[in-house]
PDB file of C-alpha atoms in Angstrom:
ATOM      1  CA  MET A  30       9.987 -62.645  24.819  1.00  0.00           C
ATOM      2  CA  ASP A  31       6.398 -63.603  25.510  1.00  0.00           C
ATOM      3  CA  THR A  32       5.348 -66.432  27.741  1.00  0.00           C
ATOM      4  CA  ALA A  33       3.880 -69.479  26.129  1.00  0.00           C
ATOM      5  CA  PRO A  34       1.618 -72.163  27.499  1.00  0.00           C
ATOM      6  CA  ALA A  35       3.334 -74.596  29.798  1.00  0.00           C
ATOM      7  CA  GLY A  36       5.572 -77.011  27.937  1.00  0.00           C
ATOM      8  CA  ALA A  37       5.583 -75.084  24.627  1.00  0.00           C
ATOM      9  CA  GLY A  38       8.815 -73.135  25.234  1.00  0.00           C
ATOM     10  CA  PRO A  39       9.458 -69.448  24.767  1.00  0.00           C
ATOM     11  CA  VAL A  40       7.844 -67.523  21.892  1.00  0.00           C
ATOM     12  CA  TYR A  41       9.973 -64.858  20.269  1.00  0.00           C
ATOM     13  CA  THR A  42       8.318 -61.999  18.463  1.00  0.00           C
ATOM     14  CA  ALA A  43      10.482 -60.110  16.065  1.00  0.00           C
ATOM     15  CA  ARG A  44      10.323 -56.353  15.886  1.00  0.00           C
ATOM     16  CA  ALA A  45      11.828 -54.428  13.046  1.00  0.00           C
ATOM     17  CA  TYR A  46      14.845 -52.334  13.867  1.00  0.00           C
ATOM     18  CA  ARG A  47      14.114 -48.636  13.627  1.00  0.00           C
ATOM     19  CA  GLN A  48      17.111 -46.389  13.428  1.00  0.00           C
ATOM     20  CA  PRO A  49      16.679 -43.380  15.664  1.00  0.00           C
ATOM     21  CA  VAL A  50      16.129 -40.208  13.691  1.00  0.00           C
ATOM     22  CA  SER A  51      16.894 -36.742  14.948  1.00  0.00           C
ATOM     23  CA  ARG A  52      14.009 -34.304  15.189  1.00  0.00           C
ATOM     24  CA  PHE A  53      16.048 -31.856  13.180  1.00  0.00           C
ATOM     25  CA  TRP A  54      16.981 -34.201  10.325  1.00  0.00           C
ATOM     26  CA  TRP A  55      15.503 -31.697   7.892  1.00  0.00           C
ATOM     27  CA  LEU A  56      18.158 -29.122   8.787  1.00  0.00           C
ATOM     28  CA  ARG A  57      21.006 -31.258   7.468  1.00  0.00           C
ATOM     29  CA  ARG A  58      20.455 -30.553   3.776  1.00  0.00           C
ATOM     30  CA  ARG A  59      19.119 -27.545   1.927  1.00  0.00           C
ATOM     31  CA  SER A  60      16.759 -29.720  -0.110  1.00  0.00           C
ATOM     32  CA  TYR A  61      15.290 -31.241   3.066  1.00  0.00           C
ATOM     33  CA  PHE A  62      14.862 -27.781   4.547  1.00  0.00           C
ATOM     34  CA  LEU A  63      13.082 -26.504   1.434  1.00  0.00           C
ATOM     35  CA  PHE A  64      10.860 -29.577   1.443  1.00  0.00           C
ATOM     36  CA  MET A  65       9.819 -28.908   5.037  1.00  0.00           C
ATOM     37  CA  MET A  66       9.262 -25.218   4.359  1.00  0.00           C
ATOM     38  CA  ARG A  67       7.114 -26.092   1.375  1.00  0.00           C
ATOM     39  CA  GLU A  68       5.054 -28.441   3.539  1.00  0.00           C
ATOM     40  CA  LEU A  69       4.742 -25.712   6.172  1.00  0.00           C
ATOM     41  CA  SER A  70       3.671 -23.223   3.528  1.00  0.00           C
ATOM     42  CA  SER A  71       0.375 -25.049   3.113  1.00  0.00           C
ATOM     43  CA  VAL A  72      -0.627 -23.764   6.559  1.00  0.00           C
ATOM     44  CA  PHE A  73      -0.144 -20.196   5.358  1.00  0.00           C
ATOM     45  CA  VAL A  74      -2.022 -20.890   2.142  1.00  0.00           C
ATOM     46  CA  ALA A  75      -4.905 -22.060   4.353  1.00  0.00           C
ATOM     47  CA  TRP A  76      -4.564 -18.824   6.375  1.00  0.00           C
ATOM     48  CA  PHE A  77      -4.984 -16.756   3.191  1.00  0.00           C
ATOM     49  CA  VAL A  78      -8.084 -18.750   2.261  1.00  0.00           C
ATOM     50  CA  VAL A  79      -9.592 -18.078   5.693  1.00  0.00           C
ATOM     51  CA  PHE A  80      -8.580 -14.411   5.498  1.00  0.00           C
ATOM     52  CA  LEU A  81     -10.204 -13.987   2.087  1.00  0.00           C
ATOM     53  CA  LEU A  82     -13.367 -15.759   3.237  1.00  0.00           C
ATOM     54  CA  MET A  83     -13.529 -13.410   6.214  1.00  0.00           C
ATOM     55  CA  LEU A  84     -13.104 -10.467   3.821  1.00  0.00           C
ATOM     56  CA  VAL A  85     -15.912 -11.700   1.581  1.00  0.00           C
ATOM     57  CA  ALA A  86     -18.170 -12.222   4.600  1.00  0.00           C
ATOM     58  CA  ALA A  87     -17.400  -8.725   5.856  1.00  0.00           C
ATOM     59  CA  VAL A  88     -18.061  -7.134   2.466  1.00  0.00           C
ATOM     60  CA  SER A  89     -21.336  -8.999   2.101  1.00  0.00           C
ATOM     61  CA  SER A  90     -22.447  -7.991   5.607  1.00  0.00           C
ATOM     62  CA  GLY A  91     -22.323  -4.278   4.921  1.00  0.00           C
ATOM     63  CA  PRO A  92     -20.144  -1.220   5.455  1.00  0.00           C
ATOM     64  CA  VAL A  93     -19.978  -1.507   9.254  1.00  0.00           C
ATOM     65  CA  ALA A  94     -18.759  -5.099   9.162  1.00  0.00           C
ATOM     66  CA  TYR A  95     -16.305  -4.204   6.395  1.00  0.00           C
ATOM     67  CA  GLN A  96     -14.893  -1.318   8.443  1.00  0.00           C
ATOM     68  CA  GLU A  97     -14.550  -3.612  11.472  1.00  0.00           C
ATOM     69  CA  PHE A  98     -12.689  -6.112   9.305  1.00  0.00           C
ATOM     70  CA  LEU A  99     -10.366  -3.377   8.062  1.00  0.00           C
ATOM     71  CA  ASP A 100      -9.714  -2.235  11.633  1.00  0.00           C
ATOM     72  CA  TRP A 101      -8.978  -5.807  12.686  1.00  0.00           C
ATOM     73  CA  SER A 102      -6.725  -6.307   9.655  1.00  0.00           C
ATOM     74  CA  ALA A 103      -4.695  -3.226  10.568  1.00  0.00           C
ATOM     75  CA  ARG A 104      -3.526  -4.727  13.851  1.00  0.00           C
ATOM     76  CA  PRO A 105       0.229  -5.294  13.924  1.00  0.00           C
ATOM     77  CA  TRP A 106       0.050  -9.034  14.533  1.00  0.00           C
ATOM     78  CA  VAL A 107      -2.329  -9.508  11.569  1.00  0.00           C
ATOM     79  CA  ILE A 108      -0.021  -7.482   9.342  1.00  0.00           C
ATOM     80  CA  ALA A 109       2.981  -9.480  10.551  1.00  0.00           C
ATOM     81  CA  LEU A 110       1.131 -12.733   9.933  1.00  0.00           C
ATOM     82  CA  ASP A 111       0.174 -11.586   6.436  1.00  0.00           C
ATOM     83  CA  VAL A 112       3.770 -10.639   5.616  1.00  0.00           C
ATOM     84  CA  ILE A 113       5.050 -14.023   6.800  1.00  0.00           C
ATOM     85  CA  ALA A 114       2.222 -15.783   4.970  1.00  0.00           C
ATOM     86  CA  SER A 115       3.059 -13.869   1.783  1.00  0.00           C
ATOM     87  CA  ALA A 116       6.647 -15.085   1.931  1.00  0.00           C
ATOM     88  CA  PHE A 117       5.527 -18.679   2.412  1.00  0.00           C
ATOM     89  CA  VAL A 118       2.939 -18.457  -0.368  1.00  0.00           C
ATOM     90  CA  LEU A 119       5.636 -17.070  -2.659  1.00  0.00           C
ATOM     91  CA  LEU A 120       7.881 -20.016  -1.739  1.00  0.00           C
ATOM     92  CA  HIS A 121       4.974 -22.372  -2.392  1.00  0.00           C
ATOM     93  CA  ALA A 122       4.355 -20.874  -5.824  1.00  0.00           C
ATOM     94  CA  VAL A 123       8.011 -20.827  -6.855  1.00  0.00           C
ATOM     95  CA  THR A 124       8.625 -24.419  -5.783  1.00  0.00           C
ATOM     96  CA  TRP A 125       5.465 -25.499  -7.584  1.00  0.00           C
ATOM     97  CA  PHE A 126       6.448 -23.749 -10.794  1.00  0.00           C
ATOM     98  CA  ASN A 127       9.922 -25.270 -10.616  1.00  0.00           C
ATOM     99  CA  LEU A 128       8.371 -28.701 -10.188  1.00  0.00           C
ATOM    100  CA  ALA A 129       5.835 -28.347 -12.986  1.00  0.00           C
ATOM    101  CA  PRO A 130       8.184 -29.075 -15.954  1.00  0.00           C
ATOM    102  CA  LYS A 131       9.277 -32.284 -14.240  1.00  0.00           C
ATOM    103  CA  ALA A 132       5.749 -33.359 -13.388  1.00  0.00           C
ATOM    104  CA  MET A 133       4.133 -32.730 -16.749  1.00  0.00           C
ATOM    105  CA  VAL A 134       5.397 -33.559 -20.174  1.00  0.00           C
ATOM    106  CA  VAL A 135       3.961 -31.261 -22.825  1.00  0.00           C
ATOM    107  CA  ARG A 136       4.010 -32.463 -26.414  1.00  0.00           C
ATOM    108  CA  LEU A 137       3.463 -30.198 -29.363  1.00  0.00           C
ATOM    109  CA  ARG A 138       3.226 -31.737 -32.860  1.00  0.00           C
ATOM    110  CA  GLY A 139       4.642 -34.971 -31.512  1.00  0.00           C
ATOM    111  CA  ARG A 140       7.718 -33.369 -30.008  1.00  0.00           C
ATOM    112  CA  ARG A 141       8.384 -32.751 -26.368  1.00  0.00           C
ATOM    113  CA  VAL A 142       8.381 -29.112 -25.354  1.00  0.00           C
ATOM    114  CA  PRO A 143      11.640 -28.315 -23.500  1.00  0.00           C
ATOM    115  CA  PRO A 144      11.201 -27.958 -19.729  1.00  0.00           C
ATOM    116  CA  ARG A 145      12.616 -24.422 -19.820  1.00  0.00           C
ATOM    117  CA  VAL A 146       9.802 -23.358 -22.152  1.00  0.00           C
ATOM    118  CA  VAL A 147       7.175 -24.870 -19.834  1.00  0.00           C
ATOM    119  CA  LEU A 148       8.797 -23.107 -16.878  1.00  0.00           C
ATOM    120  CA  ALA A 149       8.963 -19.788 -18.724  1.00  0.00           C
ATOM    121  CA  ALA A 150       5.305 -20.129 -19.732  1.00  0.00           C
ATOM    122  CA  HIS A 151       4.290 -20.666 -16.112  1.00  0.00           C
ATOM    123  CA  TYR A 152       6.232 -17.651 -14.882  1.00  0.00           C
ATOM    124  CA  GLY A 153       4.991 -15.552 -17.794  1.00  0.00           C
ATOM    125  CA  LEU A 154       1.378 -16.429 -17.087  1.00  0.00           C
ATOM    126  CA  TRP A 155       1.932 -15.728 -13.397  1.00  0.00           C
ATOM    127  CA  ALA A 156       3.373 -12.300 -14.209  1.00  0.00           C
ATOM    128  CA  ALA A 157       0.475 -11.541 -16.560  1.00  0.00           C
ATOM    129  CA  CYS A 158      -2.131 -12.542 -13.949  1.00  0.00           C
ATOM    130  CA  SER A 159      -0.325 -10.490 -11.310  1.00  0.00           C
ATOM    131  CA  ALA A 160      -0.264  -7.475 -13.631  1.00  0.00           C
ATOM    132  CA  VAL A 161      -4.014  -7.788 -14.276  1.00  0.00           C
ATOM    133  CA  VAL A 162      -4.760  -8.070 -10.548  1.00  0.00           C
ATOM    134  CA  ALA A 163      -2.497  -5.094  -9.793  1.00  0.00           C
ATOM    135  CA  TRP A 164      -4.213  -3.078 -12.511  1.00  0.00           C
ATOM    136  CA  VAL A 165      -7.674  -3.902 -11.099  1.00  0.00           C
ATOM    137  CA  ILE A 166      -6.636  -3.033  -7.532  1.00  0.00           C
ATOM    138  CA  LEU A 167      -4.594   0.091  -8.234  1.00  0.00           C
ATOM    139  CA  ARG A 168      -6.679   1.849 -10.881  1.00  0.00           C
TER     140      ARG A 168
END
């Protein structure tokens, strides 16, 4: 209740009721948990971008800088961070691919392509790209 000028009576200001929410609401359901993990995975995607930019900078700076980067990358905490980041990036990719058939409707000759086909195409293309990258790195 706020005070009003003399003689005007009390002024009531209404505030919307906000139900208290637990900080761990996202642990109640598996779908909420996956949603939060997917949101968190964007931090690790950003880490990989920074890591790759640091790699490119080291390679472009010469062999000494590249060797220093490799030495830094071999530290246990960097390896642990990369392993955790890989798991989160994998979760990010899988949840994105599972969402794709729902988010995009593909039509071919006027007919809707079944969502399973769209999903299989995404995973197939992902596997093909991974195979090409593995071939380039491991040859």
